PDB file of C-alpha atoms and ligand atoms in Angstrom:
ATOM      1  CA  UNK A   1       0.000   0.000   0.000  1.00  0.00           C
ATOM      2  CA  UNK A   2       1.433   3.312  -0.860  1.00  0.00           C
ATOM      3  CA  UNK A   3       1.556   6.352   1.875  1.00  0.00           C
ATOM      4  CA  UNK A   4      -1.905   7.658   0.562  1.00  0.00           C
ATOM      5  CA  UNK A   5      -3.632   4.300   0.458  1.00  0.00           C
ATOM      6  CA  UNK A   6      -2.893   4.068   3.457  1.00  0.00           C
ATOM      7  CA  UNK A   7      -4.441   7.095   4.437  1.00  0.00           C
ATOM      8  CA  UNK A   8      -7.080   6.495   2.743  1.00  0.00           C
ATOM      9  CA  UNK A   9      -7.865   3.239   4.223  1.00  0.00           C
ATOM     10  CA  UNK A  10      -7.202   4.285   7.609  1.00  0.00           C
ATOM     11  CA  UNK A  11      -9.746   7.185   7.057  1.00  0.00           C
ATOM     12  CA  UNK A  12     -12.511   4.854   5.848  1.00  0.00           C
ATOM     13  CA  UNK A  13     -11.606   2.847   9.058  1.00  0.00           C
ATOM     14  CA  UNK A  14     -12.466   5.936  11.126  1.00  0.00           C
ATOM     15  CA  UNK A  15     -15.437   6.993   9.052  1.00  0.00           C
ATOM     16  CA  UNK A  16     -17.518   3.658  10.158  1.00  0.00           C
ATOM     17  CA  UNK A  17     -15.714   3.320  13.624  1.00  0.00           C
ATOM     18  CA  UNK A  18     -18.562   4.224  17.049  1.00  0.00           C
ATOM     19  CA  UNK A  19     -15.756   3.877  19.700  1.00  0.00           C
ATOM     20  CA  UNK A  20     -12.071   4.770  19.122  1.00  0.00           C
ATOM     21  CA  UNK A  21      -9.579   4.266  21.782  1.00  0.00           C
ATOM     22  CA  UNK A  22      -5.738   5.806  21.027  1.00  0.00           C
ATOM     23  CA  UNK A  23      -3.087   5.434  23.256  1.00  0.00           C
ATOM     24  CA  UNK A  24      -0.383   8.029  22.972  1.00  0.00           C
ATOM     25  CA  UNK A  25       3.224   8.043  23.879  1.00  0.00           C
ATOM     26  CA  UNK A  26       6.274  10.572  23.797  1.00  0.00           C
ATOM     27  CA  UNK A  27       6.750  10.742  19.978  1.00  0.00           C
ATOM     28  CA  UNK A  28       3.737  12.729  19.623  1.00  0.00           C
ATOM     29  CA  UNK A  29       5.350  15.187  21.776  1.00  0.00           C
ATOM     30  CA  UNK A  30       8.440  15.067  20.130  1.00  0.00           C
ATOM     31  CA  UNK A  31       7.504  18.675  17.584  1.00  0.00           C
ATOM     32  CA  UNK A  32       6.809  20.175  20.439  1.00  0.00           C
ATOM     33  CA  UNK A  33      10.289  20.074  21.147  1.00  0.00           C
ATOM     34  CA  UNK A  34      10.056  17.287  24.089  1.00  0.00           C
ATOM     35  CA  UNK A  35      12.614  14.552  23.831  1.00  0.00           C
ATOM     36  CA  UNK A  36      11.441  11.203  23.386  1.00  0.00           C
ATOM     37  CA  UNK A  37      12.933   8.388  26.175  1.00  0.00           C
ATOM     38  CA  UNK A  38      14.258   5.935  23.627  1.00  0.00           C
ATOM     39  CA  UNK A  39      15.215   7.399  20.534  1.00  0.00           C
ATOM     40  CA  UNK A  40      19.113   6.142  20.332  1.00  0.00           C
ATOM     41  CA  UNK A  41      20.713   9.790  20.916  1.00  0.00           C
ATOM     42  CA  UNK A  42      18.150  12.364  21.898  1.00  0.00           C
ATOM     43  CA  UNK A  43      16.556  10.302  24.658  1.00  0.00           C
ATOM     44  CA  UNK A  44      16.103  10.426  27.646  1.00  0.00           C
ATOM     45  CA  UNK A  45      16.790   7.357  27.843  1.00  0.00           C
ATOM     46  CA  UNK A  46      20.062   7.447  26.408  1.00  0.00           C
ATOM     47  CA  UNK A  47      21.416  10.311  28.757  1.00  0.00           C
ATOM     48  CA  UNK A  48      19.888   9.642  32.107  1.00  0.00           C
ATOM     49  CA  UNK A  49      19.667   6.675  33.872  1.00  0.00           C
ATOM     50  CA  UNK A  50      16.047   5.609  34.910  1.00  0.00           C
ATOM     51  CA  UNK A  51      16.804   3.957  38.213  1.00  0.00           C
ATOM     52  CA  UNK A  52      18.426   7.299  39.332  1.00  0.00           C
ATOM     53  CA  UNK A  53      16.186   9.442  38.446  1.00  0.00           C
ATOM     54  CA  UNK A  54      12.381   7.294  37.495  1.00  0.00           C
ATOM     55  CA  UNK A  55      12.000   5.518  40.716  1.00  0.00           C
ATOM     56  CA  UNK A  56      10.556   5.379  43.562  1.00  0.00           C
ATOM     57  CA  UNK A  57      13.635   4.418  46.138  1.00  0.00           C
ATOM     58  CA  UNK A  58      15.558   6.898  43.943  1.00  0.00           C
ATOM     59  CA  UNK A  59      13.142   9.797  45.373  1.00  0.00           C
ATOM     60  CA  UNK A  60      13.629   8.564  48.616  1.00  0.00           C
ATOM     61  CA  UNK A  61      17.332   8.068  48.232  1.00  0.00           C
ATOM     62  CA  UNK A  62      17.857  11.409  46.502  1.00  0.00           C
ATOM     63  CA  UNK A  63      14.826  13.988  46.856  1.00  0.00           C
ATOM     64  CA  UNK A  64      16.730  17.108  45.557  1.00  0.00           C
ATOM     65  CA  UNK A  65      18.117  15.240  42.287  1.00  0.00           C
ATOM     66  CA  UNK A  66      15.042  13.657  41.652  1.00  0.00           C
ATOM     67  CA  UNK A  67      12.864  16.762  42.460  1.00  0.00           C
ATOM     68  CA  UNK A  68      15.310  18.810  40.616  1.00  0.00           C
ATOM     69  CA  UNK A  69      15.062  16.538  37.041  1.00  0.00           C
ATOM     70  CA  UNK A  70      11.297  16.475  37.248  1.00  0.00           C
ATOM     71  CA  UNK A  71      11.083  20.499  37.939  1.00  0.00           C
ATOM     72  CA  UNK A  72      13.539  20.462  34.807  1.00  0.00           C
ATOM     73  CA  UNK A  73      10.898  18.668  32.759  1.00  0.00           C
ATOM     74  CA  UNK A  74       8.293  20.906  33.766  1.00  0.00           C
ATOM     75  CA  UNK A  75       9.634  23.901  32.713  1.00  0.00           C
ATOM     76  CA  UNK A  76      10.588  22.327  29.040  1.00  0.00           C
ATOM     77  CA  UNK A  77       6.604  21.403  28.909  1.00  0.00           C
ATOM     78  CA  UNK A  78       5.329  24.876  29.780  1.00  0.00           C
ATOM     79  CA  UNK A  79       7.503  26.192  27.677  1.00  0.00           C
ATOM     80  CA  UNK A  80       6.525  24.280  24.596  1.00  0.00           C
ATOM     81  CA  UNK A  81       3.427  24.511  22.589  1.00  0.00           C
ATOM     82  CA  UNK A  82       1.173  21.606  21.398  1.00  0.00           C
ATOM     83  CA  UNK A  83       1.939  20.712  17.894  1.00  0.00           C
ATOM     84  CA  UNK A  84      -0.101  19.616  14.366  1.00  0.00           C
ATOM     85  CA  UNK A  85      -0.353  16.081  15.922  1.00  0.00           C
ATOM     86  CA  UNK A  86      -1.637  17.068  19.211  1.00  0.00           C
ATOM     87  CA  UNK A  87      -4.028  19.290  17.234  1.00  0.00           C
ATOM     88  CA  UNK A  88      -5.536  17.087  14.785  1.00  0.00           C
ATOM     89  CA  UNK A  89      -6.541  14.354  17.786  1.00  0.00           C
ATOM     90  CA  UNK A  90      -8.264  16.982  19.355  1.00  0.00           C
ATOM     91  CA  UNK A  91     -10.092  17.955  16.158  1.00  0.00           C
ATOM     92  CA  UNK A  92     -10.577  13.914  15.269  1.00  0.00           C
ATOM     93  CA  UNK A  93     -12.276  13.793  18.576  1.00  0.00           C
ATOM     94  CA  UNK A  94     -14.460  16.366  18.288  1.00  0.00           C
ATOM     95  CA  UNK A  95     -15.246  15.618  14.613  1.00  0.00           C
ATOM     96  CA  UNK A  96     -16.466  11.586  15.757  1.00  0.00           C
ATOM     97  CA  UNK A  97     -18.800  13.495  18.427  1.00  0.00           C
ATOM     98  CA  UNK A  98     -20.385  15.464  16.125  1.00  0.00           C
ATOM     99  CA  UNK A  99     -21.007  11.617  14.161  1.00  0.00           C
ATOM    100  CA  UNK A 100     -22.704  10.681  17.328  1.00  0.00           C
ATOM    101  CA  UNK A 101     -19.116   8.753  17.843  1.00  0.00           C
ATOM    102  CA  UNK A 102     -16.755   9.039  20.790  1.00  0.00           C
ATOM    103  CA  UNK A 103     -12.727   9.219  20.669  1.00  0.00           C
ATOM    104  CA  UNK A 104     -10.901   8.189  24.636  1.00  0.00           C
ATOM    105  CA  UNK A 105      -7.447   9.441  24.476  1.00  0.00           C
ATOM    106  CA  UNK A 106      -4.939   7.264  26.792  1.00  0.00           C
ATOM    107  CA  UNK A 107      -1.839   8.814  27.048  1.00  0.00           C
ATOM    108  CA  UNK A 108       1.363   7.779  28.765  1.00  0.00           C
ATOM    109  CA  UNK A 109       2.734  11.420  28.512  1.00  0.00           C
ATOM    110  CA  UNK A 110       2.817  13.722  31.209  1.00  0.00           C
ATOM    111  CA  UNK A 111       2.787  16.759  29.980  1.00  0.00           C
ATOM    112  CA  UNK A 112      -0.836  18.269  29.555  1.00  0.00           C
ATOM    113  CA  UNK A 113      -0.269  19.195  25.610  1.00  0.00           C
ATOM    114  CA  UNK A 114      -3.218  17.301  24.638  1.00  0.00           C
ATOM    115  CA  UNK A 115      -5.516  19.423  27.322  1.00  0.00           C
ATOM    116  CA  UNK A 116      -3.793  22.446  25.860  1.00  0.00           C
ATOM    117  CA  UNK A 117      -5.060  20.642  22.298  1.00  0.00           C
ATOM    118  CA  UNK A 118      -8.008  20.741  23.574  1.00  0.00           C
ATOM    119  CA  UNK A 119      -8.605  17.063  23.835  1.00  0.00           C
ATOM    120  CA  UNK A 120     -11.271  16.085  26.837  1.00  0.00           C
ATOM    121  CA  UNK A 121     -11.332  13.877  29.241  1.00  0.00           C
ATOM    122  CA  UNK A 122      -7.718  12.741  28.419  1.00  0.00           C
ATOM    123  CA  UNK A 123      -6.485   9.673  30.557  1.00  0.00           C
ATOM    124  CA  UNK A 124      -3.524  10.108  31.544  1.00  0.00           C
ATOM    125  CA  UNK A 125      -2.067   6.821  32.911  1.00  0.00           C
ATOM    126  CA  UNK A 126       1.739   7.652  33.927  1.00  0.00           C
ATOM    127  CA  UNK A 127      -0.231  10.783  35.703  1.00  0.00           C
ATOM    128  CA  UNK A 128       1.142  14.369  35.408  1.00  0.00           C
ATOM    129  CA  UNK A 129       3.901  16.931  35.947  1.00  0.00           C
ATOM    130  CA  UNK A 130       1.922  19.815  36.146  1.00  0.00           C
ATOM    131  CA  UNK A 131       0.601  19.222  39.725  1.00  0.00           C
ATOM    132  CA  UNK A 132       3.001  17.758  42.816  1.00  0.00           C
ATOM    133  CA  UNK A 133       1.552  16.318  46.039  1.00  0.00           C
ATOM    134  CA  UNK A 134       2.609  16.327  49.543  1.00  0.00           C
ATOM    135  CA  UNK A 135       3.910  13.683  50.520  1.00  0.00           C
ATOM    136  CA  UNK A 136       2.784  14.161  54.511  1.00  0.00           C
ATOM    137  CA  UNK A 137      -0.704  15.678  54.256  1.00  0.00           C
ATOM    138  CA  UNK A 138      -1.639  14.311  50.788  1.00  0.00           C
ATOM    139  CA  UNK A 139      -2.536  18.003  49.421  1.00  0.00           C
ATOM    140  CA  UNK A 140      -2.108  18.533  45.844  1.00  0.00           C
ATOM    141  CA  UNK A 141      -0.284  21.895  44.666  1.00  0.00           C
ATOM    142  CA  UNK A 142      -0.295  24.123  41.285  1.00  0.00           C
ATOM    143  CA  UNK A 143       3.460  24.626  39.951  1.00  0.00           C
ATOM    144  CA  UNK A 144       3.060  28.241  40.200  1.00  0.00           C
ATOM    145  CA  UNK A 145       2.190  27.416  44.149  1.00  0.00           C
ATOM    146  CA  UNK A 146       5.477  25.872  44.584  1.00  0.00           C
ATOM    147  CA  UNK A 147       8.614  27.047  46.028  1.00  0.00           C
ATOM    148  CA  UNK A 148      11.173  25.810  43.823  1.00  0.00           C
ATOM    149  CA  UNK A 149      13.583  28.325  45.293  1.00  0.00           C
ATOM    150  CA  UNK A 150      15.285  25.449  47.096  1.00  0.00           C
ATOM    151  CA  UNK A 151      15.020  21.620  46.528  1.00  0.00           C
ATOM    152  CA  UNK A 152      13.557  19.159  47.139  1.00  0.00           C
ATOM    153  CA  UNK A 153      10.731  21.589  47.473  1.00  0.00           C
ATOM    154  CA  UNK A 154       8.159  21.484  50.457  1.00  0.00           C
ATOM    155  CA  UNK A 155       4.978  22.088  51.330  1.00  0.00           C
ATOM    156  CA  UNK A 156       3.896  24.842  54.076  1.00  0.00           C
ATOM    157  CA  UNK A 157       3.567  21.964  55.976  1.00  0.00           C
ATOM    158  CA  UNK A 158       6.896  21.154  55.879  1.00  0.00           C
ATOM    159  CA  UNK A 159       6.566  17.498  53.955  1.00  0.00           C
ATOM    160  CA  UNK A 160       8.246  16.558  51.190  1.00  0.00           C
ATOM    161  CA  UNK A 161       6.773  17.724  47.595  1.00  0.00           C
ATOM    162  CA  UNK A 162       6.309  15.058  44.637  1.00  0.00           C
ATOM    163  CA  UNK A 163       5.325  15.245  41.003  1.00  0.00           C
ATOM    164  CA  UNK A 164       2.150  14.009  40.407  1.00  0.00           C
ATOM    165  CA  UNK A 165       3.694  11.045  37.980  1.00  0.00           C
ATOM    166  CA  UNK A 166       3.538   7.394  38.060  1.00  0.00           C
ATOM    167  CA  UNK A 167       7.618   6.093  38.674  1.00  0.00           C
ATOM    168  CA  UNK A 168       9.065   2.776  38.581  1.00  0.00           C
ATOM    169  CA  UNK A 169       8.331   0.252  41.124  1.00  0.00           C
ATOM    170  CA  UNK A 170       4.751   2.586  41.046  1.00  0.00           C
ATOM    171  CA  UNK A 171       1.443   1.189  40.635  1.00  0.00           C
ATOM    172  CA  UNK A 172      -0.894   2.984  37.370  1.00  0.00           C
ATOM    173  CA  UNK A 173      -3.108   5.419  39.343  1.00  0.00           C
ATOM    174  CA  UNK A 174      -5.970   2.197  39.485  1.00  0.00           C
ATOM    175  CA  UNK A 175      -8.971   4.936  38.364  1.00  0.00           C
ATOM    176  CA  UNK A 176      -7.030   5.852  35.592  1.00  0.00           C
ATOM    177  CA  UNK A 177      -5.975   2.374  34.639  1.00  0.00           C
ATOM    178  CA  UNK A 178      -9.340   1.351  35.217  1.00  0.00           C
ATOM    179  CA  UNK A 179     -11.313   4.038  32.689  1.00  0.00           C
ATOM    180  CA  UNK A 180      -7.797   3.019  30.383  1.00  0.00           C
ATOM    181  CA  UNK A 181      -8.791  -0.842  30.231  1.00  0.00           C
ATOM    182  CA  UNK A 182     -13.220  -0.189  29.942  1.00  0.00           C
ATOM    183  CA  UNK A 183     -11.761   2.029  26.301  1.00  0.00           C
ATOM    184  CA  UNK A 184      -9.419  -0.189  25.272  1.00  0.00           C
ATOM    185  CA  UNK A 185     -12.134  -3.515  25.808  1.00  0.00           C
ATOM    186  CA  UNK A 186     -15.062  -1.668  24.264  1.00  0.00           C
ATOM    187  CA  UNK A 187     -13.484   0.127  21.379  1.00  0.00           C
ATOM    188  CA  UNK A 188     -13.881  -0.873  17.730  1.00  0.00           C
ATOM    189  CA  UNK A 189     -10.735   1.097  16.390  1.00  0.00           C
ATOM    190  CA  UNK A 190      -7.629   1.348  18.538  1.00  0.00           C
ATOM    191  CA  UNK A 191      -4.930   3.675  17.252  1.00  0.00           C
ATOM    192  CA  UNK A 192      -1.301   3.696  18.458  1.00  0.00           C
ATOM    193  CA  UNK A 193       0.453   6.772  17.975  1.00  0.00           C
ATOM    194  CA  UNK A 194       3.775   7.492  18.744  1.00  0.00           C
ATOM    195  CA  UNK A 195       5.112   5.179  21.379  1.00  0.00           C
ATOM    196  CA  UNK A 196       7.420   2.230  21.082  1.00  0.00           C
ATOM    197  CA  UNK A 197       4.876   0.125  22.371  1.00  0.00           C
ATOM    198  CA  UNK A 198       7.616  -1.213  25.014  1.00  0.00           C
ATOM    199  CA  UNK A 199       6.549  -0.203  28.391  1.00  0.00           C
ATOM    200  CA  UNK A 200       3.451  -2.359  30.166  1.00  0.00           C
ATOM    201  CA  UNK A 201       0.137  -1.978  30.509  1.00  0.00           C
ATOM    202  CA  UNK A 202       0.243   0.091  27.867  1.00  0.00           C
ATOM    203  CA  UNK A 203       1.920  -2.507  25.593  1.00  0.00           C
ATOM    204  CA  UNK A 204      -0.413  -5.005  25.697  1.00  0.00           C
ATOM    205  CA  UNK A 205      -3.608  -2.982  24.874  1.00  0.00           C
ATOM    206  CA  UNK A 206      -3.429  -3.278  21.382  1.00  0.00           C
ATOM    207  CA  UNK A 207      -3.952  -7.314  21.816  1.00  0.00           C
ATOM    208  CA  UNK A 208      -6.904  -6.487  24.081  1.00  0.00           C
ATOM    209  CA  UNK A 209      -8.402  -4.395  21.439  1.00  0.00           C
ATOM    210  CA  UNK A 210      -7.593  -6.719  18.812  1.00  0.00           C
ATOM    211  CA  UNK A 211      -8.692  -9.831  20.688  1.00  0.00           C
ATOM    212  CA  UNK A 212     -12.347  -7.792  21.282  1.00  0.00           C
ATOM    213  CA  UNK A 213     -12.566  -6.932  17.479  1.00  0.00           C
ATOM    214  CA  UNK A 214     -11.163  -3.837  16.841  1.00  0.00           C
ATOM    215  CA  UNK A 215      -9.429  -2.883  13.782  1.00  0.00           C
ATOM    216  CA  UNK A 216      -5.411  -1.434  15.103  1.00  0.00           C
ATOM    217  CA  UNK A 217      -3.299   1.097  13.270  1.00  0.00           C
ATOM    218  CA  UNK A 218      -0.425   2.913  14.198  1.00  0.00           C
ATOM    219  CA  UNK A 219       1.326   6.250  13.882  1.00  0.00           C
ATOM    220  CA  UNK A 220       4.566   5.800  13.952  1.00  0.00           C
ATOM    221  CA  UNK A 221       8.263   7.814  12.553  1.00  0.00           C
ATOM    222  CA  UNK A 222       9.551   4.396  12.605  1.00  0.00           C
ATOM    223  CA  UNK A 223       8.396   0.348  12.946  1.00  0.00           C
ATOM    224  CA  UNK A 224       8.124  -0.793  16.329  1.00  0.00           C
ATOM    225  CA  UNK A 225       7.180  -4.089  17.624  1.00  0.00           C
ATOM    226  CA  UNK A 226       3.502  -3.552  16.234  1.00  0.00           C
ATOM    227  CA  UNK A 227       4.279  -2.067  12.973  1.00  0.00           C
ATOM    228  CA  UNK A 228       3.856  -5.462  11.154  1.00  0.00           C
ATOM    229  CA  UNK A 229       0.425  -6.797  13.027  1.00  0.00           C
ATOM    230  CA  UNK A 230      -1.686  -3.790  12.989  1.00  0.00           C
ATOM    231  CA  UNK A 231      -4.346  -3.241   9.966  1.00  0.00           C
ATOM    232  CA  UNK A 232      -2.877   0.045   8.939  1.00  0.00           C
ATOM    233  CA  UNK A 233       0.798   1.746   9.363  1.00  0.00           C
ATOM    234  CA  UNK A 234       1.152   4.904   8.763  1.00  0.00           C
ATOM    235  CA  UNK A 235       4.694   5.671   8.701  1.00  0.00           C
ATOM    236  CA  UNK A 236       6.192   9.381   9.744  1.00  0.00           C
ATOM    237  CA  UNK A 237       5.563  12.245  12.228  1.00  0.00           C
ATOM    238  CA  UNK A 238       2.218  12.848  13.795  1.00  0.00           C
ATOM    239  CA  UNK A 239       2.227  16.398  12.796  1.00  0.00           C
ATOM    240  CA  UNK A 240       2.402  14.916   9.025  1.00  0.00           C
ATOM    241  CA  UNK A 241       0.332  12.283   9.062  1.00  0.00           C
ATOM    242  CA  UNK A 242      -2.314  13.241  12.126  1.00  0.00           C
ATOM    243  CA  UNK A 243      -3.812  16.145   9.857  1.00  0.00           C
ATOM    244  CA  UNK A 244      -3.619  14.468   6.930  1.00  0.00           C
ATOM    245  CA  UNK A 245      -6.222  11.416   8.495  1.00  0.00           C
ATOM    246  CA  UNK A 246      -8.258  14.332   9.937  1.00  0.00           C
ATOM    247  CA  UNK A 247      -9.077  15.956   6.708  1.00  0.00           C
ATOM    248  CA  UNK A 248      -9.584  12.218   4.386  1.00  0.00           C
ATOM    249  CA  UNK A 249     -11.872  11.240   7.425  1.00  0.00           C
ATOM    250  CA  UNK A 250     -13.697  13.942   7.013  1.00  0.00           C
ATOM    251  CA  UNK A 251     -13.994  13.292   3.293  1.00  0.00           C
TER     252      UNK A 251
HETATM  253  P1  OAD Q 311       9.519   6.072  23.648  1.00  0.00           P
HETATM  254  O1  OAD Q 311      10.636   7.031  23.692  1.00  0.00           O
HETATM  255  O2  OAD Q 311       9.764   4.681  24.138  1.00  0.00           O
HETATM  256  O3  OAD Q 311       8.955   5.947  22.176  1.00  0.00           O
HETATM  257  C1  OAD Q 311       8.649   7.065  21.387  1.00  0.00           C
HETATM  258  C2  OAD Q 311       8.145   6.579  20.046  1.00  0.00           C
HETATM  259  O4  OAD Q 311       7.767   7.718  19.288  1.00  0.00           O
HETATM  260  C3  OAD Q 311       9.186   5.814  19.227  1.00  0.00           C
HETATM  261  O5  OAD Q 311       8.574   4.626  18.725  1.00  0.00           O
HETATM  262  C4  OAD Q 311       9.528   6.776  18.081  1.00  0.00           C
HETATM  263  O6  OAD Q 311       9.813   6.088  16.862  1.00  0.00           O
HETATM  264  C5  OAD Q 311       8.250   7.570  17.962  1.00  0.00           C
HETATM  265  N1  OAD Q 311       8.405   8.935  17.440  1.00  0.00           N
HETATM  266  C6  OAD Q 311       9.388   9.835  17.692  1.00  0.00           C
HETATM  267  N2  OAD Q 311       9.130  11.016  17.101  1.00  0.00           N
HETATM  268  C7  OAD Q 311       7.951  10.872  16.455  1.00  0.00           C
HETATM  269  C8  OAD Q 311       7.131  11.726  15.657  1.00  0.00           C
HETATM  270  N3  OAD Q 311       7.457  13.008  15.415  1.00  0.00           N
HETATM  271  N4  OAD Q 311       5.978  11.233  15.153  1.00  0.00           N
HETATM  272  C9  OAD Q 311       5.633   9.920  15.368  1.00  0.00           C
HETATM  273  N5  OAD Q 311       6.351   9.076  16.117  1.00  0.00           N
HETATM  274  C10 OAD Q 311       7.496   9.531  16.664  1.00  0.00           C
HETATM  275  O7  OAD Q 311       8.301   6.760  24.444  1.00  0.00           O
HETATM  276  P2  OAD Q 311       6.983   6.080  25.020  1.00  0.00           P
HETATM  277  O8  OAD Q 311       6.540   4.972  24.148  1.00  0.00           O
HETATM  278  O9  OAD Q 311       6.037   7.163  25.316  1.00  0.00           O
HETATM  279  O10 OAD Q 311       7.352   5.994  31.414  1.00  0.00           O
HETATM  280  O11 OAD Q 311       7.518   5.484  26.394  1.00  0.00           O
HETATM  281  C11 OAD Q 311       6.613   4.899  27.273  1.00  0.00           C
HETATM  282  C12 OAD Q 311       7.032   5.157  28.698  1.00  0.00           C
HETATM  283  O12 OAD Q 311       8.403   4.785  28.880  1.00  0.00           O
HETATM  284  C13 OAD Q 311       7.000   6.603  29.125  1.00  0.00           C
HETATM  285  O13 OAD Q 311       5.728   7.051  29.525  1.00  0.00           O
HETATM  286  C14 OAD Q 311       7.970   6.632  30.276  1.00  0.00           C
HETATM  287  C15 OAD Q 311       9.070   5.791  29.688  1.00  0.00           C
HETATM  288  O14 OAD Q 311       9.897   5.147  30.597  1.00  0.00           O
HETATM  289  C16 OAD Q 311       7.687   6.380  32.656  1.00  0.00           C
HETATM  290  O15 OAD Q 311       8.505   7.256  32.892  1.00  0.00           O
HETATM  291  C17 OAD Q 311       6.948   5.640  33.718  1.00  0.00           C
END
């Protein structure tokens, strides 16, 4: 199938579908000017360790660094700007619920550009870094209501402040992996769009859609473990190939 055909066929895919579920990862993100975790040089992946810096005994072994990285990564997503990608979902989803269809968005992203898309009720299953929580009282803070004049930063309570984000050795916030796994059962089209499909739950949705009916297709800038099982591949950047399935679903 050539690139258009493919376009094409995913679009008639979307056209017929009731329920689409899409599950989101970093590469979407990636024109917005957020590095991905496992392309081979930009990465995060590839220059930070996750045990130092993703984990939970690495908070509690080194609060400052750990605060400091994540306060890092906050700044780079308010700084940036959702991109054509981000755009287009939001659009897609608002398109299929003006067909009387629905779009649920699960991302594993944690930086709020698809709200700023104007997506709703995003999932957001490796949580957020746009609010922290206190780690004695429970309370849950802004960014702009946090001292970040010294880390690790603390509450006026005095406890310890945490991003709002789901680490290693974590368990999936259960609501949000809960609303994640009704979508993923119940959809008829499941879309994966820029992840690398390597990081569970997440992974194994696709075979949960699949194995309930639903046509797959990915987004992808490259193949990934998926690439060769799904229905439809549509190879390059989400801010390419996003707007382009907006407009031939919308015929
Ligand atoms: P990865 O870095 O593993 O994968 C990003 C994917 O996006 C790769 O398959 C790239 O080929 C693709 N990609 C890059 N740029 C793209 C573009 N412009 N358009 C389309 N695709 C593009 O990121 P995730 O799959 O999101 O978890 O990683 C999943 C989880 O692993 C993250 O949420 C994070 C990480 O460890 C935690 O920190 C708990």
């Amino acid at each position: 199938m050539t690139a258009s055909e493919s376009i094409e066929r995913a679009a008639e895919i979307l056209r017929s579908a009731e329920r689409v579920t899409v599950l989101t990862g970093a590469g979407i993100s990636a024109e917005s000017g957020l590095a991905t975790f496992r392309d081979k040089e930009e990465g995060l992946w590839s220059k930070y360790d996750p045990m130092e810096l993703a984990h939970i005994d690495a908070f509690h072994r080194d609060p400052e660094l750990v605060t400091r990285w994540y306060h890092w990564r906050f700044t780079k997503a308010r700084d940036c700007e959702p991109n054509a990608g981000h755009d287009a979902l939001a659009q897609l989803q608002a398109w299929l619920r003006e067909q009387k269809g629905e779009l649920t968005l699960i991302t594993q992203n944690v930086d709020g550009l698809h709200q700023r898309a104007g997506a709703k009720g995003v999932i957001e299953i490796h949580g957020t870094i746009l609010t922290w929580r206190c780690l004695d009282t429970g309370a849950h803070y802004e960014l702009d209501d946090i001292d970040f004049s010294s880390f690790p930063p603390r509450s006026e309570a005095g406890g310890l402040l945490r991003p709002n984000v789901v680490w290693f050795g974590e368990m999936l916030p259960p609501d949000a992996l809960f609303a994640a796994e009704q979508a993923v059962s119940a959809c008829d089209v499941f879309m994966s769009i820029g992840t690398s499909a390597a990081v569970w739950p997440a992974a194994g949705f696709i075979d949960v859609a699949r194995a309930n009916g639903a046509a797959t297709m990915e987004v992808n800038l490259d193949p990934t473990p998926i690439t060769a099982s799904v229905d439809v591949s549509l190879l390059g950047k989400c801010g390419d190939v996003l707007p382009l399935l907006l407009e031939a679903a919308k015929g």
